[in-house]
Amino acid sequence: MDELLFGEVWSREQQLPAHQRSMITIAALISAGNFEQLSAHLSIGKQNGISQSEIVEIITHLAFYVGWPKAWSAFSLAKEIYNSSEK
Protein backbone atom coordinates (compact mmCIF):
# COMPACT_ATOMS: atom_id res chain seq x y z
CA MET A 1 0.00 0.00 0.00
CA ASP A 2 2.79 2.47 0.88
CA GLU A 3 4.52 1.76 -2.42
CA LEU A 4 1.32 2.47 -4.35
CA LEU A 5 0.46 5.59 -2.34
CA PHE A 6 3.87 7.19 -1.95
CA GLY A 7 5.40 5.73 -5.11
CA GLU A 8 2.70 6.06 -7.72
CA VAL A 9 0.08 8.46 -6.41
CA TRP A 10 2.38 11.06 -4.86
CA SER A 11 4.67 11.02 -7.90
CA ARG A 12 1.93 12.31 -10.21
CA GLU A 13 3.26 15.88 -10.00
CA GLN A 14 1.79 17.00 -13.34
CA GLN A 15 -1.71 16.18 -12.16
CA LEU A 16 -1.32 17.71 -8.69
CA PRO A 17 1.88 19.12 -7.16
CA ALA A 18 3.15 17.63 -3.89
CA HIS A 19 2.57 20.95 -2.11
CA GLN A 20 -1.14 20.77 -2.88
CA ARG A 21 -1.33 17.02 -2.18
CA SER A 22 0.12 17.70 1.25
CA MET A 23 -2.43 20.42 1.94
CA ILE A 24 -5.28 18.13 0.94
CA THR A 25 -3.91 15.21 2.94
CA ILE A 26 -3.39 17.33 6.06
CA ALA A 27 -6.91 18.76 5.76
CA ALA A 28 -8.38 15.28 5.34
CA LEU A 29 -6.51 13.90 8.35
CA ILE A 30 -7.55 16.80 10.57
CA SER A 31 -11.16 16.56 9.38
CA ALA A 32 -11.31 12.87 10.17
CA GLY A 33 -9.47 13.26 13.48
CA ASN A 34 -6.63 10.99 12.36
CA PHE A 35 -3.94 12.60 14.48
CA GLU A 36 -1.67 9.54 14.61
CA GLN A 37 -0.86 10.05 10.93
CA LEU A 38 -0.94 13.85 11.06
CA SER A 39 2.55 14.39 12.49
CA ALA A 40 4.16 12.46 9.65
CA HIS A 41 2.14 14.35 7.05
CA LEU A 42 2.87 17.71 8.65
CA SER A 43 6.56 16.87 8.29
CA ILE A 44 6.04 15.80 4.68
CA GLY A 45 4.07 18.98 4.06
CA LYS A 46 6.87 21.07 5.49
CA GLN A 47 9.31 19.27 3.19
CA ASN A 48 6.91 19.92 0.29
CA GLY A 49 7.06 23.65 0.95
CA ILE A 50 4.04 24.34 3.14
CA SER A 51 5.09 27.38 5.14
CA GLN A 52 4.30 27.95 8.79
CA SER A 53 1.91 30.75 7.86
CA GLU A 54 0.12 28.46 5.38
CA ILE A 55 -0.32 25.67 7.94
CA VAL A 56 -1.70 28.16 10.46
CA GLU A 57 -4.18 29.41 7.87
CA ILE A 58 -5.19 25.87 6.85
CA ILE A 59 -5.87 24.84 10.45
CA THR A 60 -7.64 28.13 11.28
CA HIS A 61 -9.89 27.73 8.25
CA LEU A 62 -10.66 24.10 9.12
CA ALA A 63 -11.54 25.02 12.71
CA PHE A 64 -14.81 26.53 11.52
CA TYR A 65 -15.73 23.43 9.53
CA VAL A 66 -14.44 20.50 11.59
CA GLY A 67 -14.50 21.94 15.10
CA TRP A 68 -12.19 23.67 17.52
CA PRO A 69 -11.04 20.53 19.37
CA LYS A 70 -9.65 19.02 16.18
CA ALA A 71 -8.05 22.30 15.18
CA TRP A 72 -6.51 22.77 18.62
CA SER A 73 -5.02 19.26 18.47
CA ALA A 74 -3.69 19.97 14.98
CA PHE A 75 -2.15 23.27 16.13
CA SER A 76 -0.27 21.44 18.89
CA LEU A 77 1.21 18.97 16.41
CA ALA A 78 2.00 21.67 13.86
CA LYS A 79 3.77 23.71 16.51
CA GLU A 80 6.02 20.73 17.29
CA ILE A 81 6.82 20.14 13.62
CA TYR A 82 7.32 23.74 12.56
CA ASN A 83 9.32 24.76 15.64
CA SER A 84 11.67 21.78 15.36
CA SER A 85 15.21 22.33 14.12
CA GLU A 86 14.44 20.36 10.92
CA LYS A 87 13.93 22.67 8.00
PDB file of C-alpha atoms in Angstrom:
ATOM      1  CA  MET A   1       0.000   0.000   0.000  1.00  0.00           C
ATOM      2  CA  ASP A   2       2.790   2.471   0.880  1.00  0.00           C
ATOM      3  CA  GLU A   3       4.523   1.761  -2.419  1.00  0.00           C
ATOM      4  CA  LEU A   4       1.320   2.470  -4.346  1.00  0.00           C
ATOM      5  CA  LEU A   5       0.461   5.587  -2.343  1.00  0.00           C
ATOM      6  CA  PHE A   6       3.872   7.186  -1.955  1.00  0.00           C
ATOM      7  CA  GLY A   7       5.401   5.726  -5.109  1.00  0.00           C
ATOM      8  CA  GLU A   8       2.696   6.059  -7.718  1.00  0.00           C
ATOM      9  CA  VAL A   9       0.080   8.465  -6.412  1.00  0.00           C
ATOM     10  CA  TRP A  10       2.380  11.057  -4.857  1.00  0.00           C
ATOM     11  CA  SER A  11       4.674  11.022  -7.900  1.00  0.00           C
ATOM     12  CA  ARG A  12       1.933  12.313 -10.208  1.00  0.00           C
ATOM     13  CA  GLU A  13       3.262  15.883 -10.004  1.00  0.00           C
ATOM     14  CA  GLN A  14       1.790  16.996 -13.338  1.00  0.00           C
ATOM     15  CA  GLN A  15      -1.711  16.176 -12.162  1.00  0.00           C
ATOM     16  CA  LEU A  16      -1.317  17.713  -8.689  1.00  0.00           C
ATOM     17  CA  PRO A  17       1.879  19.118  -7.162  1.00  0.00           C
ATOM     18  CA  ALA A  18       3.155  17.633  -3.893  1.00  0.00           C
ATOM     19  CA  HIS A  19       2.567  20.955  -2.105  1.00  0.00           C
ATOM     20  CA  GLN A  20      -1.145  20.766  -2.881  1.00  0.00           C
ATOM     21  CA  ARG A  21      -1.327  17.016  -2.180  1.00  0.00           C
ATOM     22  CA  SER A  22       0.124  17.696   1.246  1.00  0.00           C
ATOM     23  CA  MET A  23      -2.428  20.425   1.935  1.00  0.00           C
ATOM     24  CA  ILE A  24      -5.278  18.127   0.936  1.00  0.00           C
ATOM     25  CA  THR A  25      -3.908  15.208   2.942  1.00  0.00           C
ATOM     26  CA  ILE A  26      -3.389  17.327   6.057  1.00  0.00           C
ATOM     27  CA  ALA A  27      -6.906  18.756   5.761  1.00  0.00           C
ATOM     28  CA  ALA A  28      -8.381  15.278   5.337  1.00  0.00           C
ATOM     29  CA  LEU A  29      -6.506  13.896   8.349  1.00  0.00           C
ATOM     30  CA  ILE A  30      -7.550  16.803  10.571  1.00  0.00           C
ATOM     31  CA  SER A  31     -11.161  16.562   9.382  1.00  0.00           C
ATOM     32  CA  ALA A  32     -11.309  12.872  10.170  1.00  0.00           C
ATOM     33  CA  GLY A  33      -9.475  13.258  13.484  1.00  0.00           C
ATOM     34  CA  ASN A  34      -6.628  10.989  12.360  1.00  0.00           C
ATOM     35  CA  PHE A  35      -3.942  12.604  14.481  1.00  0.00           C
ATOM     36  CA  GLU A  36      -1.671   9.543  14.611  1.00  0.00           C
ATOM     37  CA  GLN A  37      -0.860  10.053  10.929  1.00  0.00           C
ATOM     38  CA  LEU A  38      -0.942  13.848  11.064  1.00  0.00           C
ATOM     39  CA  SER A  39       2.551  14.391  12.493  1.00  0.00           C
ATOM     40  CA  ALA A  40       4.159  12.465   9.649  1.00  0.00           C
ATOM     41  CA  HIS A  41       2.138  14.346   7.048  1.00  0.00           C
ATOM     42  CA  LEU A  42       2.872  17.709   8.646  1.00  0.00           C
ATOM     43  CA  SER A  43       6.562  16.869   8.289  1.00  0.00           C
ATOM     44  CA  ILE A  44       6.042  15.796   4.678  1.00  0.00           C
ATOM     45  CA  GLY A  45       4.067  18.982   4.062  1.00  0.00           C
ATOM     46  CA  LYS A  46       6.865  21.068   5.493  1.00  0.00           C
ATOM     47  CA  GLN A  47       9.311  19.272   3.186  1.00  0.00           C
ATOM     48  CA  ASN A  48       6.911  19.920   0.293  1.00  0.00           C
ATOM     49  CA  GLY A  49       7.055  23.650   0.950  1.00  0.00           C
ATOM     50  CA  ILE A  50       4.035  24.340   3.137  1.00  0.00           C
ATOM     51  CA  SER A  51       5.086  27.376   5.137  1.00  0.00           C
ATOM     52  CA  GLN A  52       4.301  27.951   8.787  1.00  0.00           C
ATOM     53  CA  SER A  53       1.906  30.753   7.861  1.00  0.00           C
ATOM     54  CA  GLU A  54       0.119  28.464   5.382  1.00  0.00           C
ATOM     55  CA  ILE A  55      -0.323  25.667   7.937  1.00  0.00           C
ATOM     56  CA  VAL A  56      -1.697  28.160  10.460  1.00  0.00           C
ATOM     57  CA  GLU A  57      -4.178  29.409   7.868  1.00  0.00           C
ATOM     58  CA  ILE A  58      -5.193  25.868   6.849  1.00  0.00           C
ATOM     59  CA  ILE A  59      -5.869  24.844  10.449  1.00  0.00           C
ATOM     60  CA  THR A  60      -7.642  28.126  11.276  1.00  0.00           C
ATOM     61  CA  HIS A  61      -9.888  27.729   8.250  1.00  0.00           C
ATOM     62  CA  LEU A  62     -10.656  24.105   9.119  1.00  0.00           C
ATOM     63  CA  ALA A  63     -11.535  25.019  12.708  1.00  0.00           C
ATOM     64  CA  PHE A  64     -14.807  26.530  11.520  1.00  0.00           C
ATOM     65  CA  TYR A  65     -15.734  23.429   9.532  1.00  0.00           C
ATOM     66  CA  VAL A  66     -14.440  20.501  11.588  1.00  0.00           C
ATOM     67  CA  GLY A  67     -14.501  21.939  15.103  1.00  0.00           C
ATOM     68  CA  TRP A  68     -12.194  23.673  17.521  1.00  0.00           C
ATOM     69  CA  PRO A  69     -11.036  20.535  19.370  1.00  0.00           C
ATOM     70  CA  LYS A  70      -9.652  19.018  16.175  1.00  0.00           C
ATOM     71  CA  ALA A  71      -8.047  22.300  15.179  1.00  0.00           C
ATOM     72  CA  TRP A  72      -6.513  22.771  18.617  1.00  0.00           C
ATOM     73  CA  SER A  73      -5.016  19.264  18.470  1.00  0.00           C
ATOM     74  CA  ALA A  74      -3.690  19.968  14.985  1.00  0.00           C
ATOM     75  CA  PHE A  75      -2.148  23.267  16.130  1.00  0.00           C
ATOM     76  CA  SER A  76      -0.273  21.439  18.888  1.00  0.00           C
ATOM     77  CA  LEU A  77       1.210  18.971  16.410  1.00  0.00           C
ATOM     78  CA  ALA A  78       2.000  21.667  13.858  1.00  0.00           C
ATOM     79  CA  LYS A  79       3.774  23.709  16.515  1.00  0.00           C
ATOM     80  CA  GLU A  80       6.023  20.726  17.292  1.00  0.00           C
ATOM     81  CA  ILE A  81       6.825  20.143  13.621  1.00  0.00           C
ATOM     82  CA  TYR A  82       7.321  23.741  12.560  1.00  0.00           C
ATOM     83  CA  ASN A  83       9.316  24.758  15.641  1.00  0.00           C
ATOM     84  CA  SER A  84      11.673  21.783  15.355  1.00  0.00           C
ATOM     85  CA  SER A  85      15.210  22.330  14.115  1.00  0.00           C
ATOM     86  CA  GLU A  86      14.438  20.360  10.917  1.00  0.00           C
ATOM     87  CA  LYS A  87      13.932  22.670   8.001  1.00  0.00           C
TER      88      LYS A  87
END
